[in-house]
Amino acid sequence: MVRVLDELSRTNIKRFKSKLNDVRFGDFDRNIGKGPLDKAVANIDLADLIIGHYGKLDGLRIVIKVLKDINQVHLSTKLSEETISGIEESFSFDPVGASTPDTTPEADVEVPVPVPVQKNKKRKRNRRLCYKSKYSNTGKRCKLKKRGKRLLDENTESSEGSEHHEIQQSSDESIMKGILSAVNTLSKLKVQITSDTLGELLQFAKSVRGEGLNSIEMFEDKHIEQVLLSLSGVIKEEIQEAVRLSPVFSVQAYKEIIGGRQWVILYVSYLKDGQVKTSFLSICSFEDACSIKNFIDQILQEKGFEYHEKLAAFLSDGEPVMCRVAELLKQDCPCLISHHCGYRYAILPAFYACETMKPMEKFKETVSQIFTFYSTSNGRFSNILGIKLLRNGEEIAGPQQSDVAFHQDWPFHLTKSVAFTPAAGRGDYSCRVEHSTLTGD
């Protein structure tokens, strides 16, 4: 019972307690008063209060009834199934303080028998739930057991169709909160989180509820905002040390709008073992270019990066505010190279920032980008017919259909086509994009 009550939200717990006041049960003349219910803050206290007042079996029947009344049919069904499995092992639950009944065939056992709701013709209203006690020997007891299970199965089947939407929605919400809680906890503990880790969580959630997560509507941007805030300081110490040892490094900044607020997501690229590495740096909300510049100064100083001497480039998504940030950074670093790509920004982030995107996909794309820089574009559109990667004019294995790949050791630029400038000695590389409105090298 406690496990089921723990799955109820605060609002549903209040509704649950309120419905308990409307229940009349068998020989119990009085229901549980409002005072004791208000004092039972913890769910385990609430369960003890119900069992202490009605007894174990009667208390379970009351809880099942009330859960149905507040449209928590999936929890009611879950508790019913657990109750039936327990009854099959030992049919009767002893009330609190009662002695163990005699198990001989001649013994009489008190068995609650459900009585159908009847209409009171005098008062013109429906009577409340009522159970009566009936003594029976072992033979009758078995018949009652089968009858009770049959009635329970019929009630469950009749309610499943009408309440399917509520069950689906509540389950999706619970799974969603579970994923957010897991990511949030791991980030606070500074445990290494990768896109693979997040993907495993999402895959697990989908395996539990199929594709139902793609249709949830109650997911709010504030949950993403909470996760992003908790991730703002997560960067592994070995990455910080690698950036400090790198002869130069660059900073990439991308703007997002989440929960009605503007956010800037920062990445850092550095040299390690002769290769260019890119890692998530930090994230913060901002109001203008000055606040972004001040945040970049602050985060680079906190991490011990010698940015006045080693900051070589600033890359952005081409937003006007980012162009202003580049101008402010050049005041401290006159040799800074700034590179903006507005066309790339228009294609890629628009895919997951659009209002028509399903909440689950929006969550996955937004949070995943924190851990994985744009080594592979997230832009996938029906009017992109295909992409081919060429070396010395011959097609080679490259990105998949409808994926634009930006390799970390290739500076890139997008105007009306995609062009790569490879490192010296690697041959002549080019990329052909087949588009419904554009075709070219």
Short mmCIF file of C-alpha atoms in Angstrom, two decimals:
data_model
loop_
_atom_site.label_atom_id
_atom_site.label_comp_id
_atom_site.label_asym_id
_atom_site.label_seq_id
_atom_site.Cartn_x
_atom_site.Cartn_y
_atom_site.Cartn_z
CA MET A 1 0.00 0.00 0.00
CA VAL A 2 2.82 2.40 0.90
CA ARG A 3 4.55 1.82 -2.46
CA VAL A 4 1.34 2.70 -4.29
CA LEU A 5 0.76 5.82 -2.18
CA ASP A 6 4.33 6.94 -2.90
CA GLU A 7 3.48 7.11 -6.61
CA LEU A 8 0.76 9.69 -5.99
CA SER A 9 1.56 13.36 -6.45
CA ARG A 10 0.91 15.90 -3.71
CA THR A 11 -2.33 17.00 -5.35
CA ASN A 12 -3.58 13.43 -5.68
CA ILE A 13 -2.67 12.71 -2.02
CA LYS A 14 -4.94 15.61 -1.00
CA ARG A 15 -7.73 14.25 -3.20
CA PHE A 16 -7.16 10.78 -1.77
CA LYS A 17 -7.54 12.03 1.81
CA SER A 18 -10.63 14.03 0.89
CA LYS A 19 -12.30 10.97 -0.66
CA LEU A 20 -11.64 8.93 2.48
CA ASN A 21 -14.15 11.15 4.29
CA ASP A 22 -16.90 9.91 1.95
CA VAL A 23 -16.40 6.20 2.66
CA ARG A 24 -18.66 4.15 4.94
CA PHE A 25 -17.52 0.60 5.52
CA GLY A 26 -19.45 -2.26 7.10
CA ASP A 27 -19.78 -2.10 10.90
CA PHE A 28 -17.61 1.00 11.15
CA ASP A 29 -20.00 3.81 11.99
CA ARG A 30 -17.46 6.57 11.59
CA ASN A 31 -14.93 7.24 8.83
CA ILE A 32 -11.42 8.58 9.47
CA GLY A 33 -11.63 12.17 10.66
CA LYS A 34 -9.99 15.10 8.90
CA GLY A 35 -7.71 15.81 11.84
CA PRO A 36 -5.92 12.43 11.87
CA LEU A 37 -5.66 12.53 8.06
CA ASP A 38 -3.98 15.94 8.14
CA LYS A 39 -1.51 14.73 10.77
CA ALA A 40 -0.55 11.72 8.62
CA VAL A 41 2.03 13.60 6.54
CA ALA A 42 4.14 10.60 5.57
CA ASN A 43 2.55 7.92 3.39
CA ILE A 44 3.58 5.19 5.82
CA ASP A 45 1.67 7.03 8.57
CA LEU A 46 -1.35 7.30 6.29
CA ALA A 47 -1.22 3.56 5.56
CA ASP A 48 -0.95 2.75 9.28
CA LEU A 49 -3.94 5.01 9.98
CA ILE A 50 -6.09 3.26 7.35
CA ILE A 51 -5.11 -0.25 8.49
CA GLY A 52 -5.56 0.67 12.14
CA HIS A 53 -9.08 1.96 11.48
CA TYR A 54 -10.39 -0.63 9.01
CA GLY A 55 -8.01 -3.58 9.27
CA LYS A 56 -5.65 -4.88 6.58
CA LEU A 57 -8.03 -6.40 4.02
CA ASP A 58 -10.79 -3.85 4.51
CA GLY A 59 -8.22 -1.06 4.35
CA LEU A 60 -6.89 -2.39 1.06
CA ARG A 61 -10.41 -2.51 -0.40
CA ILE A 62 -11.00 1.07 0.72
CA VAL A 63 -7.74 2.25 -0.87
CA ILE A 64 -8.56 0.46 -4.15
CA LYS A 65 -11.99 2.12 -4.22
CA VAL A 66 -10.65 5.60 -3.48
CA LEU A 67 -7.88 5.30 -6.09
CA LYS A 68 -10.53 4.56 -8.73
CA ASP A 69 -12.58 7.53 -7.55
CA ILE A 70 -9.65 9.91 -8.12
CA ASN A 71 -8.93 8.46 -11.60
CA GLN A 72 -5.77 6.59 -10.57
CA VAL A 73 -6.98 3.38 -12.16
CA HIS A 74 -3.50 2.07 -12.95
CA LEU A 75 -2.52 2.27 -9.27
CA SER A 76 -5.85 0.74 -8.24
CA THR A 77 -5.27 -2.15 -10.65
CA LYS A 78 -1.71 -2.60 -9.44
CA LEU A 79 -2.82 -2.78 -5.80
CA SER A 80 -5.68 -5.14 -6.72
CA GLU A 81 -3.30 -7.54 -8.44
CA GLU A 82 -0.93 -7.54 -5.48
CA THR A 83 -3.87 -8.10 -3.13
CA ILE A 84 -5.17 -11.04 -5.19
CA SER A 85 -1.73 -12.67 -5.27
CA GLY A 86 -1.55 -12.29 -1.50
CA ILE A 87 -5.05 -13.71 -1.08
CA GLU A 88 -4.16 -16.75 -3.16
CA GLU A 89 -1.37 -17.50 -0.69
CA SER A 90 -3.42 -16.73 2.38
CA PHE A 91 -6.96 -15.63 1.57
CA SER A 92 -7.86 -13.56 4.61
CA PHE A 93 -5.84 -10.70 6.08
CA ASP A 94 -6.19 -10.55 9.85
CA PRO A 95 -7.40 -7.22 11.23
CA VAL A 96 -5.00 -5.41 13.51
CA GLY A 97 -4.97 -7.04 16.95
CA ALA A 98 -6.98 -10.09 15.89
CA SER A 99 -5.84 -13.61 16.67
CA THR A 100 -4.97 -16.15 13.98
CA PRO A 101 -8.18 -17.97 12.93
CA ASP A 102 -8.54 -21.72 13.05
CA THR A 103 -7.73 -23.27 9.66
CA THR A 104 -9.80 -26.42 10.13
CA PRO A 105 -12.67 -27.02 7.65
CA GLU A 106 -15.25 -26.52 10.41
CA ALA A 107 -13.93 -23.13 11.45
CA ASP A 108 -15.92 -20.03 10.61
CA VAL A 109 -13.99 -17.18 9.02
CA GLU A 110 -15.17 -13.61 8.65
CA VAL A 111 -15.02 -12.79 4.95
CA PRO A 112 -15.93 -9.33 3.59
CA VAL A 113 -18.32 -9.70 0.67
CA PRO A 114 -18.89 -6.76 -1.70
CA VAL A 115 -22.49 -5.62 -1.97
CA PRO A 116 -23.50 -3.88 -5.21
CA VAL A 117 -24.32 -0.17 -4.92
CA GLN A 118 -28.06 0.27 -4.55
CA LYS A 119 -30.22 3.29 -5.03
CA ASN A 120 -32.02 4.70 -2.02
CA LYS A 121 -35.51 5.44 -3.38
CA LYS A 122 -36.52 7.56 -0.38
CA ARG A 123 -33.59 9.97 -0.49
CA LYS A 124 -33.19 9.79 -4.27
CA ARG A 125 -29.42 9.32 -4.09
CA ASN A 126 -26.86 6.54 -4.32
CA ARG A 127 -25.70 4.85 -1.15
CA ARG A 128 -22.04 4.92 -0.32
CA LEU A 129 -19.75 1.93 -0.56
CA CYS A 130 -20.89 -0.65 1.97
CA TYR A 131 -19.50 -4.06 2.91
CA LYS A 132 -21.08 -6.62 5.20
CA SER A 133 -19.53 -9.48 7.12
CA LYS A 134 -20.57 -13.05 6.45
CA TYR A 135 -19.50 -16.25 8.22
CA SER A 136 -18.74 -19.23 6.07
CA ASN A 137 -17.06 -22.57 6.29
CA THR A 138 -14.07 -23.51 4.18
CA GLY A 139 -16.15 -24.67 1.18
CA LYS A 140 -18.14 -21.44 0.92
CA ARG A 141 -15.00 -19.50 1.55
CA CYS A 142 -13.40 -20.90 -1.64
CA LYS A 143 -16.50 -19.98 -3.68
CA LEU A 144 -16.44 -16.45 -2.31
CA LYS A 145 -12.78 -16.21 -3.15
CA LYS A 146 -13.41 -17.14 -6.80
CA ARG A 147 -16.43 -14.87 -7.01
CA GLY A 148 -14.51 -11.90 -5.60
CA LYS A 149 -11.66 -12.39 -8.04
CA ARG A 150 -14.09 -12.65 -10.97
CA LEU A 151 -15.83 -9.42 -9.99
CA LEU A 152 -12.49 -7.69 -9.61
CA ASP A 153 -11.38 -8.83 -13.07
CA GLU A 154 -14.65 -7.62 -14.62
CA ASN A 155 -14.32 -4.21 -12.97
CA THR A 156 -10.74 -3.91 -14.15
CA GLU A 157 -11.63 -4.76 -17.76
CA SER A 158 -14.52 -2.31 -17.85
CA SER A 159 -12.40 0.56 -16.58
CA GLU A 160 -9.30 -0.03 -18.69
CA GLY A 161 -10.72 1.43 -21.89
CA SER A 162 -12.15 4.62 -20.42
CA GLU A 163 -9.12 5.35 -18.26
CA HIS A 164 -6.39 4.37 -20.75
CA HIS A 165 -5.45 7.98 -21.47
CA GLU A 166 -5.05 8.85 -17.77
CA ILE A 167 -2.91 5.75 -17.15
CA GLN A 168 -0.69 6.53 -20.14
CA GLN A 169 -0.27 10.16 -19.18
CA SER A 170 0.54 9.47 -15.54
CA SER A 171 3.06 6.75 -16.44
CA ASP A 172 4.78 9.00 -18.97
CA GLU A 173 5.01 11.79 -16.43
CA SER A 174 6.55 9.46 -13.85
CA ILE A 175 9.10 8.13 -16.34
CA MET A 176 9.97 11.65 -17.45
CA LYS A 177 10.52 12.81 -13.88
CA GLY A 178 12.64 9.73 -13.27
CA ILE A 179 14.94 10.53 -16.20
CA LEU A 180 15.31 14.15 -15.14
CA SER A 181 15.98 13.12 -11.56
CA ALA A 182 18.67 10.65 -12.67
CA VAL A 183 20.45 13.19 -14.90
CA ASN A 184 20.14 15.87 -12.24
CA THR A 185 21.57 13.63 -9.49
CA LEU A 186 24.47 12.39 -11.61
CA SER A 187 25.41 15.92 -12.61
CA LYS A 188 25.35 17.18 -9.03
CA LEU A 189 27.67 14.33 -8.04
CA LYS A 190 29.90 15.31 -10.98
CA VAL A 191 29.71 11.80 -12.36
CA GLN A 192 30.83 11.64 -15.97
CA ILE A 193 27.73 11.90 -18.15
CA THR A 194 27.88 11.27 -21.88
CA SER A 195 25.36 11.26 -24.67
CA ASP A 196 25.51 7.45 -24.51
CA THR A 197 24.49 7.52 -20.84
CA LEU A 198 21.57 9.80 -21.61
CA GLY A 199 20.64 7.64 -24.58
CA GLU A 200 20.48 4.56 -22.36
CA LEU A 201 18.08 6.35 -20.02
CA LEU A 202 15.86 7.41 -22.90
CA GLN A 203 15.94 3.94 -24.45
CA PHE A 204 14.96 2.39 -21.13
CA ALA A 205 12.04 4.79 -20.79
CA LYS A 206 10.80 4.00 -24.29
CA SER A 207 11.09 0.27 -23.67
CA VAL A 208 8.85 0.66 -20.62
CA ARG A 209 6.11 2.61 -22.37
CA GLY A 210 6.84 1.99 -26.07
CA GLU A 211 6.55 5.17 -28.09
CA GLY A 212 4.18 6.81 -25.62
CA LEU A 213 6.86 9.24 -24.49
CA ASN A 214 6.76 10.90 -27.90
CA SER A 215 3.22 12.12 -27.22
CA ILE A 216 3.45 13.54 -23.72
CA GLU A 217 2.20 17.09 -23.34
CA MET A 218 2.76 17.87 -19.67
CA PHE A 219 6.56 18.19 -19.98
CA GLU A 220 7.65 21.72 -19.09
CA ASP A 221 10.77 23.70 -20.05
CA LYS A 222 11.42 24.47 -16.38
CA HIS A 223 12.51 20.84 -15.87
CA ILE A 224 15.10 21.21 -18.64
CA GLU A 225 16.15 24.49 -17.04
CA GLN A 226 16.76 22.77 -13.69
CA VAL A 227 18.92 20.11 -15.34
CA LEU A 228 20.92 22.71 -17.27
CA LEU A 229 21.58 24.74 -14.13
CA SER A 230 22.87 21.68 -12.29
CA LEU A 231 25.18 20.93 -15.24
CA SER A 232 26.63 24.46 -15.34
CA GLY A 233 29.76 23.54 -13.38
CA VAL A 234 30.28 19.98 -14.54
CA ILE A 235 33.64 19.58 -16.29
CA LYS A 236 36.08 16.81 -15.47
CA GLU A 237 39.39 17.77 -13.86
CA GLU A 238 41.43 15.92 -16.51
CA ILE A 239 39.73 18.02 -19.21
CA GLN A 240 40.57 21.21 -17.34
CA GLU A 241 44.19 20.11 -17.05
CA ALA A 242 44.33 19.26 -20.76
CA VAL A 243 43.05 22.74 -21.66
CA ARG A 244 45.66 24.34 -19.37
CA LEU A 245 48.45 22.36 -21.06
CA SER A 246 47.19 23.09 -24.58
CA PRO A 247 49.24 25.80 -26.39
CA VAL A 248 46.01 27.41 -27.63
CA PHE A 249 42.29 26.87 -27.23
CA SER A 250 39.06 28.27 -28.62
CA VAL A 251 35.58 28.89 -27.24
CA GLN A 252 32.31 28.15 -29.03
CA ALA A 253 29.05 29.77 -27.94
CA TYR A 254 25.49 28.87 -28.94
CA LYS A 255 22.28 30.56 -27.92
CA GLU A 256 19.14 28.70 -26.85
CA ILE A 257 15.74 29.84 -25.57
CA ILE A 258 14.45 27.56 -22.82
CA GLY A 259 11.61 28.34 -20.45
CA GLY A 260 11.24 31.83 -21.90
CA ARG A 261 14.85 32.74 -21.00
CA GLN A 262 17.95 33.11 -23.16
CA TRP A 263 20.81 30.71 -22.50
CA VAL A 264 24.33 30.52 -23.86
CA ILE A 265 26.01 27.10 -24.05
CA LEU A 266 29.81 27.18 -24.12
CA TYR A 267 32.24 24.58 -25.50
CA VAL A 268 36.03 24.59 -25.46
CA SER A 269 38.29 23.12 -28.16
CA TYR A 270 41.93 22.32 -27.33
CA LEU A 271 44.91 20.28 -28.52
CA LYS A 272 45.77 16.95 -26.91
CA ASP A 273 48.11 14.29 -28.29
CA GLY A 274 48.15 16.01 -31.66
CA GLN A 275 44.38 15.99 -32.00
CA VAL A 276 41.68 18.63 -31.56
CA LYS A 277 39.33 17.79 -28.68
CA THR A 278 36.06 19.55 -27.93
CA SER A 279 34.25 19.43 -24.60
CA PHE A 280 31.28 21.05 -22.93
CA LEU A 281 32.44 23.99 -20.80
CA SER A 282 29.45 25.62 -19.11
CA ILE A 283 26.01 27.17 -19.53
CA CYS A 284 24.31 30.27 -18.17
CA SER A 285 21.36 32.57 -18.79
CA PHE A 286 22.08 36.04 -20.14
CA GLU A 287 20.50 39.38 -20.90
CA ASP A 288 22.96 41.02 -23.29
CA ALA A 289 26.41 40.70 -24.85
CA CYS A 290 28.15 42.20 -21.81
CA SER A 291 26.72 39.53 -19.50
CA ILE A 292 27.96 36.78 -21.85
CA LYS A 293 31.43 38.33 -22.07
CA ASN A 294 31.63 38.70 -18.29
CA PHE A 295 30.56 35.08 -17.83
CA ILE A 296 33.23 33.86 -20.29
CA ASP A 297 35.85 35.87 -18.38
CA GLN A 298 34.64 34.44 -15.08
CA ILE A 299 34.50 30.79 -16.15
CA LEU A 300 37.94 30.91 -17.84
CA GLN A 301 39.50 32.49 -14.76
CA GLU A 302 37.83 30.00 -12.41
CA LYS A 303 39.17 27.07 -14.45
CA GLY A 304 42.67 28.56 -14.54
CA PHE A 305 42.81 28.98 -18.32
CA GLU A 306 45.28 31.64 -19.53
CA TYR A 307 42.81 33.07 -21.97
CA HIS A 308 44.57 36.41 -22.57
CA GLU A 309 47.57 34.52 -23.95
CA LYS A 310 46.01 31.29 -25.26
CA LEU A 311 42.48 32.12 -26.41
CA ALA A 312 42.92 31.92 -30.18
CA ALA A 313 39.37 31.95 -31.54
CA PHE A 314 35.74 32.57 -30.69
CA LEU A 315 33.10 30.72 -32.72
CA SER A 316 29.38 31.37 -32.53
CA ASP A 317 26.08 30.63 -34.23
CA GLY A 318 25.97 34.01 -35.94
CA GLU A 319 23.47 35.72 -33.65
CA PRO A 320 23.92 39.54 -33.50
CA VAL A 321 24.51 39.34 -29.76
CA MET A 322 27.36 36.86 -30.37
CA CYS A 323 28.98 39.23 -32.88
CA ARG A 324 28.97 41.87 -30.15
CA VAL A 325 30.54 39.37 -27.72
CA ALA A 326 33.37 38.80 -30.21
CA GLU A 327 34.00 42.54 -30.38
CA LEU A 328 34.23 42.77 -26.59
CA LEU A 329 36.60 39.78 -26.39
CA LYS A 330 38.89 41.34 -29.01
CA GLN A 331 39.43 44.28 -26.67
CA ASP A 332 41.22 41.89 -24.29
CA CYS A 333 42.66 39.61 -27.01
CA PRO A 334 43.52 41.75 -30.08
CA CYS A 335 44.72 38.71 -32.06
CA LEU A 336 41.49 36.80 -31.46
CA ILE A 337 39.96 35.19 -34.55
CA SER A 338 36.16 35.34 -34.58
CA HIS A 339 34.11 33.09 -36.82
CA HIS A 340 30.33 33.25 -37.16
CA CYS A 341 28.08 31.02 -39.19
CA GLY A 342 24.53 32.33 -39.36
CA TYR A 343 23.40 29.93 -42.09
CA ARG A 344 24.52 26.95 -40.03
CA TYR A 345 22.66 28.32 -37.03
CA ALA A 346 19.50 28.76 -39.10
CA ILE A 347 19.54 25.14 -40.24
CA LEU A 348 20.72 23.13 -37.26
CA PRO A 349 19.32 24.46 -33.95
CA ALA A 350 16.02 25.33 -35.63
CA PHE A 351 15.41 21.59 -35.97
CA TYR A 352 15.04 21.04 -32.24
CA ALA A 353 14.04 24.56 -31.18
CA CYS A 354 10.86 24.69 -33.28
CA GLU A 355 7.61 24.86 -31.36
CA THR A 356 6.13 21.91 -33.22
CA MET A 357 8.78 19.48 -31.94
CA LYS A 358 7.52 16.83 -29.57
CA PRO A 359 8.60 17.45 -25.95
CA MET A 360 10.56 14.21 -25.70
CA GLU A 361 12.60 14.96 -28.82
CA LYS A 362 13.14 18.53 -27.66
CA PHE A 363 14.49 17.26 -24.35
CA LYS A 364 16.78 14.72 -26.01
CA GLU A 365 18.28 17.13 -28.52
CA THR A 366 18.66 20.02 -26.07
CA VAL A 367 20.33 18.05 -23.28
CA SER A 368 22.38 15.81 -25.59
CA GLN A 369 24.14 18.78 -27.15
CA ILE A 370 25.65 19.64 -23.78
CA PHE A 371 27.82 16.53 -23.97
CA THR A 372 28.47 16.27 -27.69
CA PHE A 373 29.70 19.15 -29.84
CA TYR A 374 28.51 19.44 -33.42
CA SER A 375 30.82 16.74 -34.76
CA THR A 376 27.66 15.55 -36.49
CA SER A 377 24.88 17.90 -37.42
CA ASN A 378 21.45 17.44 -35.86
CA GLY A 379 19.77 19.05 -38.87
CA ARG A 380 17.60 16.55 -40.69
CA PHE A 381 15.08 17.81 -43.20
CA SER A 382 12.99 16.14 -45.85
CA ASN A 383 14.25 18.58 -48.51
CA ILE A 384 17.87 17.48 -48.00
CA LEU A 385 18.03 14.79 -50.65
CA GLY A 386 21.49 13.46 -49.85
CA ILE A 387 25.07 14.28 -48.90
CA LYS A 388 28.25 12.89 -50.44
CA LEU A 389 31.85 13.30 -49.25
CA LEU A 390 34.47 13.46 -52.02
CA ARG A 391 38.27 13.09 -51.97
CA ASN A 392 40.15 14.09 -55.12
CA GLY A 393 36.81 13.98 -56.90
CA GLU A 394 35.92 10.44 -55.86
CA GLU A 395 33.18 9.57 -53.37
CA ILE A 396 34.37 8.13 -50.06
CA ALA A 397 32.60 6.77 -46.98
CA GLY A 398 31.25 9.67 -45.00
CA PRO A 399 28.20 10.91 -43.18
CA GLN A 400 24.94 9.06 -43.40
CA GLN A 401 21.99 10.13 -45.52
CA SER A 402 20.61 13.54 -44.45
CA ASP A 403 23.52 14.16 -42.04
CA VAL A 404 26.08 16.94 -42.43
CA ALA A 405 29.37 16.05 -40.71
CA PHE A 406 31.72 18.67 -39.28
CA HIS A 407 35.01 16.97 -38.43
CA GLN A 408 36.92 18.55 -35.58
CA ASP A 409 40.19 18.88 -37.51
CA TRP A 410 38.48 20.61 -40.45
CA PRO A 411 37.62 24.32 -40.18
CA PHE A 412 34.27 24.83 -41.82
CA HIS A 413 32.18 27.58 -43.33
CA LEU A 414 28.65 27.57 -44.66
CA THR A 415 27.29 30.13 -47.10
CA LYS A 416 25.26 28.57 -49.87
CA SER A 417 27.09 25.27 -49.79
CA VAL A 418 29.27 23.16 -47.53
CA ALA A 419 33.04 23.43 -47.92
CA PHE A 420 35.86 21.82 -45.94
CA THR A 421 39.52 22.82 -45.84
CA PRO A 422 41.51 19.72 -44.85
CA ALA A 423 44.88 19.71 -43.14
CA ALA A 424 47.95 19.77 -45.38
CA GLY A 425 48.83 16.51 -47.06
CA ARG A 426 45.42 14.92 -46.73
CA GLY A 427 44.28 15.45 -50.28
CA ASP A 428 41.53 17.57 -51.77
CA TYR A 429 38.30 17.06 -49.86
CA SER A 430 34.91 18.46 -50.75
CA CYS A 431 31.31 17.87 -49.81
CA ARG A 432 28.40 17.77 -52.23
CA VAL A 433 24.98 18.62 -50.82
CA GLU A 434 21.90 17.64 -52.80
CA HIS A 435 19.11 19.95 -51.76
CA SER A 436 15.69 20.69 -53.19
CA THR A 437 16.67 24.37 -53.56
CA LEU A 438 20.44 24.07 -53.89
CA THR A 439 22.96 21.67 -55.40
CA GLY A 440 26.67 22.35 -55.46
CA ASP A 441 30.13 21.62 -54.13
#
